[in-house]
XYZ file of N, CA and C in Angstrom:
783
model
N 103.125 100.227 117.978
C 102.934 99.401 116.795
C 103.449 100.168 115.585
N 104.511 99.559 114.843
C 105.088 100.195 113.982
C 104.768 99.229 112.114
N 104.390 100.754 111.578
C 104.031 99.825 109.943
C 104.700 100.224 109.052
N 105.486 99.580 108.765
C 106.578 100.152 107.558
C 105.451 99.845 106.105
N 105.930 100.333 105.461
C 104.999 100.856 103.660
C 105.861 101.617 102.689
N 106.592 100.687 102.001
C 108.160 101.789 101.515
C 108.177 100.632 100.379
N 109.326 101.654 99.128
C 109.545 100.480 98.469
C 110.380 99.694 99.125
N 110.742 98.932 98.656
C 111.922 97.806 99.465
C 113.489 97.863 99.362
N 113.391 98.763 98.018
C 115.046 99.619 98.302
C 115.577 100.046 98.852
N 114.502 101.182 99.949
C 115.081 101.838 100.483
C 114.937 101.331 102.346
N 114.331 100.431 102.477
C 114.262 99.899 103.901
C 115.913 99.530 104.995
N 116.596 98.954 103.821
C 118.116 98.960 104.603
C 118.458 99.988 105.405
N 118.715 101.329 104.923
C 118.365 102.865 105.483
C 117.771 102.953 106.229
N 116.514 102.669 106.281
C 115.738 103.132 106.897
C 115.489 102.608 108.731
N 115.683 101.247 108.460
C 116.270 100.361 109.280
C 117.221 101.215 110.693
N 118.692 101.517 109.037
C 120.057 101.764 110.083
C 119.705 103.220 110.689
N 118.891 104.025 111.045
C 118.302 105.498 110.714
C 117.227 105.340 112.167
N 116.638 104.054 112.075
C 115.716 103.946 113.543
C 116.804 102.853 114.369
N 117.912 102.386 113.875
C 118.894 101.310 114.937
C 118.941 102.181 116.537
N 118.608 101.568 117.360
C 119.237 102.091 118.889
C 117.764 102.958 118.949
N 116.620 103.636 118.448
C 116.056 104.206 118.719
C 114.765 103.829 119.247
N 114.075 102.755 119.191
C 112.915 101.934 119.797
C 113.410 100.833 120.365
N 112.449 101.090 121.895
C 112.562 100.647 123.159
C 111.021 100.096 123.562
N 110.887 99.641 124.870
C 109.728 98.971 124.794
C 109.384 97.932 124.522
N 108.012 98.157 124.380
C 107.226 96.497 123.993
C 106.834 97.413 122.674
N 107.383 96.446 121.461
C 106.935 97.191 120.207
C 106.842 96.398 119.191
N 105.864 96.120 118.461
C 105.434 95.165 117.475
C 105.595 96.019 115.919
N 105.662 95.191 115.218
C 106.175 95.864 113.783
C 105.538 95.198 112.593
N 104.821 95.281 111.484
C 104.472 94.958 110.381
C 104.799 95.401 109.269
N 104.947 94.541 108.135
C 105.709 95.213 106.928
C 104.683 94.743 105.774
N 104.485 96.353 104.945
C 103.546 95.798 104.406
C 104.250 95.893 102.369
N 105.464 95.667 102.871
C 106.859 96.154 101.675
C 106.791 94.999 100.715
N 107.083 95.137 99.738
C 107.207 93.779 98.863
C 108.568 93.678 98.240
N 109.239 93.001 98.683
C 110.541 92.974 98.082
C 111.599 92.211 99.182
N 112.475 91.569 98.689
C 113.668 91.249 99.477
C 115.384 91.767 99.114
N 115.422 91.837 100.173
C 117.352 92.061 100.302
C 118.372 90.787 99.899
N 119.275 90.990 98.536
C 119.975 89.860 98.484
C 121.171 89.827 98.650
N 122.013 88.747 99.718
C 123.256 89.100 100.122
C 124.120 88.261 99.944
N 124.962 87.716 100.209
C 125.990 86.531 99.303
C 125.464 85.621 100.136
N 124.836 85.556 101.176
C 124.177 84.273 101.616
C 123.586 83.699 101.694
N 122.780 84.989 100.783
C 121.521 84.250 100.424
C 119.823 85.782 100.467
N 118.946 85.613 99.878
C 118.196 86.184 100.090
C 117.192 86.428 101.511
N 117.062 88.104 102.292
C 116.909 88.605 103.164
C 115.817 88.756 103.377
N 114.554 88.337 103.965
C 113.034 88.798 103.615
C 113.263 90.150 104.153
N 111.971 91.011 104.154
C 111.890 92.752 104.574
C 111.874 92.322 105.700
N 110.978 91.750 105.856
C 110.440 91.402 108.004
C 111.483 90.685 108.609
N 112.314 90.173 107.630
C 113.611 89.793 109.172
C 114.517 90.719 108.896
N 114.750 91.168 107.944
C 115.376 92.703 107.899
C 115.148 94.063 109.560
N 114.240 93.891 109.015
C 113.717 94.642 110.420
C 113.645 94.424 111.179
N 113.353 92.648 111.687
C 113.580 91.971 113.165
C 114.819 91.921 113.467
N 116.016 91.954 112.394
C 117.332 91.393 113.328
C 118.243 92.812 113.477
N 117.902 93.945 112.676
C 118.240 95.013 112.866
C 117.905 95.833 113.985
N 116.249 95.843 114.191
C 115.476 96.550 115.377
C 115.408 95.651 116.497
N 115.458 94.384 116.390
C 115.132 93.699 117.275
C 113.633 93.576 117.877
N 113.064 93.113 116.969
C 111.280 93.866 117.057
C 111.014 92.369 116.166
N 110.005 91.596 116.827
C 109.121 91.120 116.270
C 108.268 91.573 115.082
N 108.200 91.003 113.391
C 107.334 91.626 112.819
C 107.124 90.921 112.197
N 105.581 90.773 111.933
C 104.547 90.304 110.996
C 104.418 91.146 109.538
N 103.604 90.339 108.607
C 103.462 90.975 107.293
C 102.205 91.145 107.250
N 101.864 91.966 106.158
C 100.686 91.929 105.483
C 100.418 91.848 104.056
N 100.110 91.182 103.558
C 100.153 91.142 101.890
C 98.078 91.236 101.347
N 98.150 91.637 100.278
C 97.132 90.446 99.721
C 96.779 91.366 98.241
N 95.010 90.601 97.698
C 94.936 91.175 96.486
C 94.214 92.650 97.302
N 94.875 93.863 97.008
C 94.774 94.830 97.248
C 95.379 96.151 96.706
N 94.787 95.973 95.528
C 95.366 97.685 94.756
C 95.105 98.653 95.521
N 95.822 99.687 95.668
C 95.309 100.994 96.576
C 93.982 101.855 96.235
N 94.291 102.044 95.022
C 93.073 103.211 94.460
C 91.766 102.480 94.598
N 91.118 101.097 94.632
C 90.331 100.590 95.042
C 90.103 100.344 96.598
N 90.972 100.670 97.281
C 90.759 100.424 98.801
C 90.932 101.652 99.434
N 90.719 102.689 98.481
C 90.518 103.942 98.969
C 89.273 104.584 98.524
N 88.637 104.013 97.479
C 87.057 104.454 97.465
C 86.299 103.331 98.258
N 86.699 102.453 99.249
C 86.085 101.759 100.066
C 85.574 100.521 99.158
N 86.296 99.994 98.050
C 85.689 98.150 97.339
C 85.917 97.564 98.409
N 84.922 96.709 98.434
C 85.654 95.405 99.369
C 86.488 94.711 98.670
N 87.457 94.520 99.937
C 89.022 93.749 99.503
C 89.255 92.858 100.807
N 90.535 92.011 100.696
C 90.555 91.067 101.142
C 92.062 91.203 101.372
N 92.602 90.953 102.668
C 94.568 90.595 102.838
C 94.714 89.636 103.775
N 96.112 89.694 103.785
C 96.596 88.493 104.731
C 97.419 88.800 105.676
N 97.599 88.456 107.184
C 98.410 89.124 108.088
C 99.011 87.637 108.275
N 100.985 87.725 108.247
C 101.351 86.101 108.151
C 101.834 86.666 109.640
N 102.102 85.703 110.107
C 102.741 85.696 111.439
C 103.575 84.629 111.978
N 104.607 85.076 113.150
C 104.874 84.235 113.696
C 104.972 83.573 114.921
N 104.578 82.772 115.818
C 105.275 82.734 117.045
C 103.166 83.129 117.621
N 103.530 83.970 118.596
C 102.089 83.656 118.911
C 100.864 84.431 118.123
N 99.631 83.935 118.013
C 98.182 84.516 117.297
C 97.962 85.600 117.881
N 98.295 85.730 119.339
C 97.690 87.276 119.760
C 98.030 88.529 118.607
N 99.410 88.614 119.102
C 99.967 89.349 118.058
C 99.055 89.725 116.448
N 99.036 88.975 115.812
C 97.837 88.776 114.784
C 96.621 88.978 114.685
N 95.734 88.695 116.046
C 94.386 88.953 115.842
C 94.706 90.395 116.610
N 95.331 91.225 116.991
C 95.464 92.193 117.353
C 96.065 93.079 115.979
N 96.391 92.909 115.196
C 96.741 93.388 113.723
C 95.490 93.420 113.105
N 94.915 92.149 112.944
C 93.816 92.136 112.118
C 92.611 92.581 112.860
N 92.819 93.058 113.868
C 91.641 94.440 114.503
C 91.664 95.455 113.764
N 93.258 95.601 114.329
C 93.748 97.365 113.947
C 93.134 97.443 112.046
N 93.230 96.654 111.187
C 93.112 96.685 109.983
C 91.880 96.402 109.515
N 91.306 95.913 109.972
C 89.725 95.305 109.607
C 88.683 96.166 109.470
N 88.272 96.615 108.390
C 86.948 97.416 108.313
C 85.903 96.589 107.727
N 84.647 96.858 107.255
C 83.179 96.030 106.745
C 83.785 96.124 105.343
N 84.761 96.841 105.011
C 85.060 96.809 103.419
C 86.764 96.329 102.924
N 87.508 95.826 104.061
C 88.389 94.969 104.031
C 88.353 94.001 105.118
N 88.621 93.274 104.618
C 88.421 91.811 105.142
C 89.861 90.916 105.627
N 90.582 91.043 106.744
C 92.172 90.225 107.178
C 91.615 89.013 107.920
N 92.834 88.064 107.130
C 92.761 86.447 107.419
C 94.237 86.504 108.058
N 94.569 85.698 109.742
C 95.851 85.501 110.034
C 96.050 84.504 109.403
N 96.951 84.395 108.824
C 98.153 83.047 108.466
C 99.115 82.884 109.231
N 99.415 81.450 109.303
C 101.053 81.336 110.272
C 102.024 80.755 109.575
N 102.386 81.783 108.633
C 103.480 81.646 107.915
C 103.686 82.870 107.362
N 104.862 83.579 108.122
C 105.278 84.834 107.561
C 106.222 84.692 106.263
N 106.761 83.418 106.261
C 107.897 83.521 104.841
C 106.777 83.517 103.947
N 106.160 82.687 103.491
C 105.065 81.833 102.229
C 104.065 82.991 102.036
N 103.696 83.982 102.839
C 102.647 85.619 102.477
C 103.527 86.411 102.467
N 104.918 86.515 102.976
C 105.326 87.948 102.196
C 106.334 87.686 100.692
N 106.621 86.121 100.650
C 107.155 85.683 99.807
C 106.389 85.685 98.308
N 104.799 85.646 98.491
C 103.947 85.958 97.673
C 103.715 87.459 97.181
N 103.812 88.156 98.229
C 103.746 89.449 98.134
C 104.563 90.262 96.868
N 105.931 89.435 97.387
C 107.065 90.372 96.895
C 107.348 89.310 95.372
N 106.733 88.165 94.810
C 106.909 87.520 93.564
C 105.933 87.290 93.055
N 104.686 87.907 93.216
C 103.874 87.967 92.243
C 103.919 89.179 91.314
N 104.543 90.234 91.678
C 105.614 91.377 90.813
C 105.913 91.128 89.594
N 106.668 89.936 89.618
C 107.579 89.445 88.733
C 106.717 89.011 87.881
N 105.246 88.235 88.078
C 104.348 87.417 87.300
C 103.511 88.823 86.711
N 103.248 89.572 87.168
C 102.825 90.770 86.777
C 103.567 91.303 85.529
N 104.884 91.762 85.391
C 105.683 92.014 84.314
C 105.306 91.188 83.265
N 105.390 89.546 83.669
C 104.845 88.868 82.655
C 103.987 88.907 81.716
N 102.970 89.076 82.728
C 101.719 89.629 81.996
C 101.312 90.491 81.585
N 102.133 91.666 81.690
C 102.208 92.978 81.251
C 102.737 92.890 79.471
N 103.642 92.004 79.446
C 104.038 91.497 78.408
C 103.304 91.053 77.453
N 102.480 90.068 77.821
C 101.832 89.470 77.019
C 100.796 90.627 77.351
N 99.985 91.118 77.290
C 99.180 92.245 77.341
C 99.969 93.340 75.973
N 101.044 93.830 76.342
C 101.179 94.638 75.261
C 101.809 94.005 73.879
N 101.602 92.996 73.688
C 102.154 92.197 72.751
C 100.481 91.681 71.843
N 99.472 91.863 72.972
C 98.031 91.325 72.369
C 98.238 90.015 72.479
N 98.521 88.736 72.958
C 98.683 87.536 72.872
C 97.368 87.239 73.738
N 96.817 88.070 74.286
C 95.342 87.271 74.393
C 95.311 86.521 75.896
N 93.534 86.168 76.079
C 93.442 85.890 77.335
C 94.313 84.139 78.125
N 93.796 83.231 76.860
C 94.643 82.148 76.913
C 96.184 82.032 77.335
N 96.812 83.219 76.906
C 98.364 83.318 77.054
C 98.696 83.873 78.591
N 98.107 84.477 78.629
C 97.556 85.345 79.713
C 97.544 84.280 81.073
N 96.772 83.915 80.948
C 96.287 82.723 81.940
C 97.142 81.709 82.155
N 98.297 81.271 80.990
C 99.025 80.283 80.923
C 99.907 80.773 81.993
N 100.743 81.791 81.675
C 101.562 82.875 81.714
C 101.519 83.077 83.964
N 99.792 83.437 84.283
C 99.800 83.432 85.295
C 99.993 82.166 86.139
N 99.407 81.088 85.642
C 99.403 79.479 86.382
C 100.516 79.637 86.401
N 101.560 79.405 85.120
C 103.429 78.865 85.613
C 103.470 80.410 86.306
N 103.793 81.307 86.618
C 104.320 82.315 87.548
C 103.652 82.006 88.781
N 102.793 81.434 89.201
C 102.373 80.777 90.897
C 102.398 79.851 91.240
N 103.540 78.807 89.700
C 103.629 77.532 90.269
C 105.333 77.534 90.490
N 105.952 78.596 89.642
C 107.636 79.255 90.075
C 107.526 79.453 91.673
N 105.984 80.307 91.680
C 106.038 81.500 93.189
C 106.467 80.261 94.188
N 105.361 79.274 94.086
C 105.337 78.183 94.857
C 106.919 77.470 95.204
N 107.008 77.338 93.968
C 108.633 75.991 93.831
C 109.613 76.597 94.275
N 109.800 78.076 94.204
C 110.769 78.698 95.172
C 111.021 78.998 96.451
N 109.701 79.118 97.188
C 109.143 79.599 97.903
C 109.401 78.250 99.358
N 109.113 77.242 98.659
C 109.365 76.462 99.300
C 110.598 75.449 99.511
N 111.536 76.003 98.145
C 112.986 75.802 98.425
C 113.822 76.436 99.321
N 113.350 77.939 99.623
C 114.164 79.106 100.347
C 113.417 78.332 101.568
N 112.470 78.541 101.650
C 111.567 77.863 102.973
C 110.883 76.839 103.180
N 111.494 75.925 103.490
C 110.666 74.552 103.300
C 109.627 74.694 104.378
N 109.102 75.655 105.449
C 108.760 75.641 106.568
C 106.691 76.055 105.886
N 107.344 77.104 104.022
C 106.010 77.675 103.964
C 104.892 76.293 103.385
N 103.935 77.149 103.827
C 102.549 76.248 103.508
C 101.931 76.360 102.242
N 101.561 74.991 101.550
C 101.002 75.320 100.531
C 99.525 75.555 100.717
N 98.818 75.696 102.152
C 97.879 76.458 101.722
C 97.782 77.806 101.453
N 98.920 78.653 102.111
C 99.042 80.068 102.325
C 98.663 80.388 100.432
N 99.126 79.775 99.254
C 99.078 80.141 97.763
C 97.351 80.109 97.589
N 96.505 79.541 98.440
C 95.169 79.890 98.026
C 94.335 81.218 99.132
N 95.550 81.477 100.114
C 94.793 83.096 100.843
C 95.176 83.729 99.706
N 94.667 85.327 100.469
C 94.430 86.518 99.793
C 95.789 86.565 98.877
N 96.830 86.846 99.878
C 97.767 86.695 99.256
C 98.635 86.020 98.330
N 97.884 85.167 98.005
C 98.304 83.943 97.288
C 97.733 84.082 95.375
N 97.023 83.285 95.427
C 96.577 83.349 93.843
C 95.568 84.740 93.692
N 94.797 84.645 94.719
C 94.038 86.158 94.480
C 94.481 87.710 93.940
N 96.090 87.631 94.733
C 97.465 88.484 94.072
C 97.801 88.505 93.390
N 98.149 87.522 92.814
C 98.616 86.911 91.598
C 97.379 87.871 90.467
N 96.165 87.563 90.414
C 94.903 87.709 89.907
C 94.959 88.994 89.480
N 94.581 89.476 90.543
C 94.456 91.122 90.391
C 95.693 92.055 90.227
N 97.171 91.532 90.103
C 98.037 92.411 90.282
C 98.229 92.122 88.700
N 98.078 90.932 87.916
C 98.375 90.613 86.356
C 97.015 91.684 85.792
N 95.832 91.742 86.195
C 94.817 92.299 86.102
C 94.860 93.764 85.890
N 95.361 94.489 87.062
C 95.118 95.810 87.071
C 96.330 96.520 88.073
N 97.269 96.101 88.017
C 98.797 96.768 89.070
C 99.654 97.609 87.785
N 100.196 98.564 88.702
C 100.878 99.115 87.980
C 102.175 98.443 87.451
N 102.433 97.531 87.844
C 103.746 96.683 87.618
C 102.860 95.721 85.647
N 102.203 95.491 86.206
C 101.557 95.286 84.406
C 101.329 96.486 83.978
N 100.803 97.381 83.882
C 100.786 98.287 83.016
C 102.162 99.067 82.556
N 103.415 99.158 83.547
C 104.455 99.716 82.708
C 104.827 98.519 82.186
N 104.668 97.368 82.182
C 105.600 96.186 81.081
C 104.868 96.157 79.750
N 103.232 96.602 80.118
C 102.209 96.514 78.827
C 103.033 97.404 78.136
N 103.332 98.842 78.409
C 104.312 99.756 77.955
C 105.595 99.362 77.405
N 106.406 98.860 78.404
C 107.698 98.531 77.715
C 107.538 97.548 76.645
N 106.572 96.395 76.539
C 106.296 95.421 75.410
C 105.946 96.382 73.942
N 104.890 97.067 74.398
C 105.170 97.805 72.996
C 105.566 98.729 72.101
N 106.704 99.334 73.093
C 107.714 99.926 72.624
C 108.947 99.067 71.720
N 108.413 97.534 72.362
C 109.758 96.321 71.551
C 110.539 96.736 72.964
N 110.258 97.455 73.843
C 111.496 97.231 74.514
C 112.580 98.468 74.285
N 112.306 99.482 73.350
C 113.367 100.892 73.324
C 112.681 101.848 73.968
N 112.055 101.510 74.790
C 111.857 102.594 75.996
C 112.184 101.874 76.980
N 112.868 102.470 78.001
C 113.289 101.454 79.377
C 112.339 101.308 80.014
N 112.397 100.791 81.034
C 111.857 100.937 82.374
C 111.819 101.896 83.392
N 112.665 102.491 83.110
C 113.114 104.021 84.240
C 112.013 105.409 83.692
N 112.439 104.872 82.304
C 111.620 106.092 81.497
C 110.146 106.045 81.870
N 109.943 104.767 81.249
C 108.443 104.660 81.785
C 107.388 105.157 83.146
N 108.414 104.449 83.682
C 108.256 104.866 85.319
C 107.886 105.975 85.561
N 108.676 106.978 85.057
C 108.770 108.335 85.531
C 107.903 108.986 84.954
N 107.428 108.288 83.419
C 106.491 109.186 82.941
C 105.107 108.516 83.199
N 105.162 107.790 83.414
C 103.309 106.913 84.360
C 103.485 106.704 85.307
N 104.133 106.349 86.445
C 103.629 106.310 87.759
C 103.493 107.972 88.650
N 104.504 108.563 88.375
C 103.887 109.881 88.947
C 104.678 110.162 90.374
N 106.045 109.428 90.260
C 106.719 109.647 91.542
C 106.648 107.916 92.617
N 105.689 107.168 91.915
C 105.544 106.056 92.548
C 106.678 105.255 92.037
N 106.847 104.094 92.685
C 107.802 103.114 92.602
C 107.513 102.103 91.981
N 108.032 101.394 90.651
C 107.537 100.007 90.295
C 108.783 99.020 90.932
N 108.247 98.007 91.278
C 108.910 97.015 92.222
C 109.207 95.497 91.412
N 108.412 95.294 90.580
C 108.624 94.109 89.750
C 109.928 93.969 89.287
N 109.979 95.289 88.607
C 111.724 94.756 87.522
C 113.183 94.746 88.645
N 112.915 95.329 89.619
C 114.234 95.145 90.814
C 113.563 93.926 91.233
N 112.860 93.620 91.606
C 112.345 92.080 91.958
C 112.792 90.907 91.598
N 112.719 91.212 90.024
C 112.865 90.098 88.834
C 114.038 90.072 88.972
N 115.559 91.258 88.984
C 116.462 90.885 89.053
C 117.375 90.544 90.808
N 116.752 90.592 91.227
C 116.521 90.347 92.883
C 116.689 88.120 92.675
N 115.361 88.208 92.175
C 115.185 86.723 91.835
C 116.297 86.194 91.293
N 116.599 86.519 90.111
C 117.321 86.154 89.427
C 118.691 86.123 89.847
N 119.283 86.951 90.503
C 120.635 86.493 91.191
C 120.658 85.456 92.502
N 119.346 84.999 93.199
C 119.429 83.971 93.937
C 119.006 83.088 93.072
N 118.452 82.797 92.271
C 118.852 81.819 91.241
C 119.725 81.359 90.385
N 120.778 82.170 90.397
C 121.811 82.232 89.700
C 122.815 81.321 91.157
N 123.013 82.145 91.899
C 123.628 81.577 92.942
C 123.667 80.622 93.693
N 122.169 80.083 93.434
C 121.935 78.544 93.945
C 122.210 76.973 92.468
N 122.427 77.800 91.599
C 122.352 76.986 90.103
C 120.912 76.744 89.942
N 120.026 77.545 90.140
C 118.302 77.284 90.164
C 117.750 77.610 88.681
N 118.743 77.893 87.698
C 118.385 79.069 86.780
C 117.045 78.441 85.691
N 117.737 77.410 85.733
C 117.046 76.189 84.360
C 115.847 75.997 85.310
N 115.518 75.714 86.467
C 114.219 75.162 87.266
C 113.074 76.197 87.295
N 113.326 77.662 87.230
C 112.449 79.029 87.038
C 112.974 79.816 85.682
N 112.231 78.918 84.613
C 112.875 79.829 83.407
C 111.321 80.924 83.183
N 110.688 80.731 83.584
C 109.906 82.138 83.306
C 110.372 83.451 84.407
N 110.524 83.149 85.810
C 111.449 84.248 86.583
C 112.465 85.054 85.576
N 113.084 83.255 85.239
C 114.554 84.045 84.377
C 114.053 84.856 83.145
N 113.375 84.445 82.166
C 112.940 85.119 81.433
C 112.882 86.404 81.234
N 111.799 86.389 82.635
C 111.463 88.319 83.028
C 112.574 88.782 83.093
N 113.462 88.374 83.872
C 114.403 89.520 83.988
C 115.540 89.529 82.702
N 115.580 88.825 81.676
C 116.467 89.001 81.041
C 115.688 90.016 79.836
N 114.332 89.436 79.875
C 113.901 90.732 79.446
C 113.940 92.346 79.327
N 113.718 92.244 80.814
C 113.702 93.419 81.385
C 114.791 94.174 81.136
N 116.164 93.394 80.821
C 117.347 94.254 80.845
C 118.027 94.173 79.506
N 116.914 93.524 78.339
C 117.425 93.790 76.967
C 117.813 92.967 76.665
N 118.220 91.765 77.200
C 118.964 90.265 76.542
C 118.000 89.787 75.945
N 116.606 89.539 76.137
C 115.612 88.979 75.248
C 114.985 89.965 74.596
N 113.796 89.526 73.712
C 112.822 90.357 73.018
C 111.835 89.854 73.953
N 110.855 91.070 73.811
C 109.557 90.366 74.917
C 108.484 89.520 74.187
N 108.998 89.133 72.946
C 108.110 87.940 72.331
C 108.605 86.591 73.250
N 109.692 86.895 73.511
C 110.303 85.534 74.411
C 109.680 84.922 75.731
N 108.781 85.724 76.080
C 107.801 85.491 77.333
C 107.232 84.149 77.090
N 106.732 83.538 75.727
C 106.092 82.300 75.573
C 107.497 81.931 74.696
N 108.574 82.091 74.811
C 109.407 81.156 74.132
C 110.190 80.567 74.934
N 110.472 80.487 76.214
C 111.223 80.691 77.439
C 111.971 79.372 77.885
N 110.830 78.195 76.888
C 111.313 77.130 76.898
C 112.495 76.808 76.279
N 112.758 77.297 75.243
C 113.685 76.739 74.266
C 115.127 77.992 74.751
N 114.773 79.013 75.618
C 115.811 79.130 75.917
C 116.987 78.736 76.520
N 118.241 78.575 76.703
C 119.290 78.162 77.495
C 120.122 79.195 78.659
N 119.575 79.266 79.454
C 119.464 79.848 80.670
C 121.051 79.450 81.479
């Protein structure tokens, strides 16, 4: 049983690095947030790894900050799957303690698709956080970023479920990652700098060697939206990332409407 836990940059590698080397009966879970985008279209992590390794793999997502699930809070995730439940309730053994709590889902696109774009809603709110715009904005800010998560989610995959947006992984993610993830706290940062401190900078000087995943995310998003002509249908996605890379001011987070995308 193999568990990948990486940022999502570097999984391509990592991939071509184990090619030809696992044999067997071998099951695989990814617990990565992010996708690969290629001119044909966007790559989830877990078929990344299935069509490379040739390995069946399930995800795991949910609301689950680390530093809280390492002094033992109770928390809550989601194992999506596909194809048969064994597989799954045999995951959600291996993972299950009295102080985390795994729900199978059978839909691996719609939980890791949540996983890897509630990132993006995070930045958002990181925004409006260091801008002070308050809990109202806040809240607005999160509803449209899980109703984007949704409308995309089910364009790339018409297959995902709209119940999967009320598991762990779903709005609960959404919740706690706008709440307390490090992906909001460096945008709280970059917002009140105006934006003349990057993102790289930041990074390096608050996470501590860790990886923020939102702003490659956002522009991840944003070129399969670009490429499908989706741009005008997710203008808060678009938003973030034009943010992120200096074309907007981050007052533009609630102006997003009147932009021309």
């Amino acid at each position: 049983m193999l568990v990948f836990v990486t940022p999502h940059q570097f999984m391509d590698g990592i991939c071509k690095k184990l090619d030809g080397k696992i044999t067997g009966d071998v099951e695989a879970i990814s617990l990565v947030k992010g996708m690969e985008v290629k001119k044909e279209g966007p790559c989830m992590i877990s078929s990344l790894i299935s069509k490379q390794l040739g390995i069946n793999c399930c995800v795991l997502m949910g609301a689950n900050i680390a530093n809280e699930i390492a002094v033992e809070k109770f928390s809550e995730a989601t194992v999506g799957y596909r194809g048969s439940r064994e597989i799954a309730d045999t995951w959600v053994q291996l993972f299950s303690t009295p102080y985390f709590m795994v729900t199978p889902v059978h839909d691996v696109e719609g939980v890791e698709l949540c996983g890897t774009l509630k990132n993006v809603v995070a930045i958002a709110a990181g925004f409006v956080d260091g801008l002070e715009m308050g809990n109202n904005t806040k809240a607005a800010i999160m509803r449209i970023g899980l109703r984007e998560m949704k409308a995309l989610s089910k364009l790339l995959f018409p297959s995902v479920k709209d119940s999967t947006f009320f598991e762990s992984c779903g709005v609960a993610d959404v919740i706690t990652t706008c709440l307390g993830g490090r992906n909001r706290r460096v945008a709280e940062a970059f917002a009140k700098s105006r934006g003349k401190r990057s993102f790289d900078e930041l990074e390096a000087e608050m996470l501590q060697g860790q990886k923020l995943q939102g702003v490659s995310t956002a522009k991840e998003v944003y070129e399969v939206l670009k490429h499908c002509g989706w741009l005008e249908m997710f203008p808060l996605f678009s938003t973030v990332h034009q943010i992120c890379t200096g074309r907007l001011q981050p007052e533009a987070i609630v102006q997003y409407r009147e932009n021309k995308l």
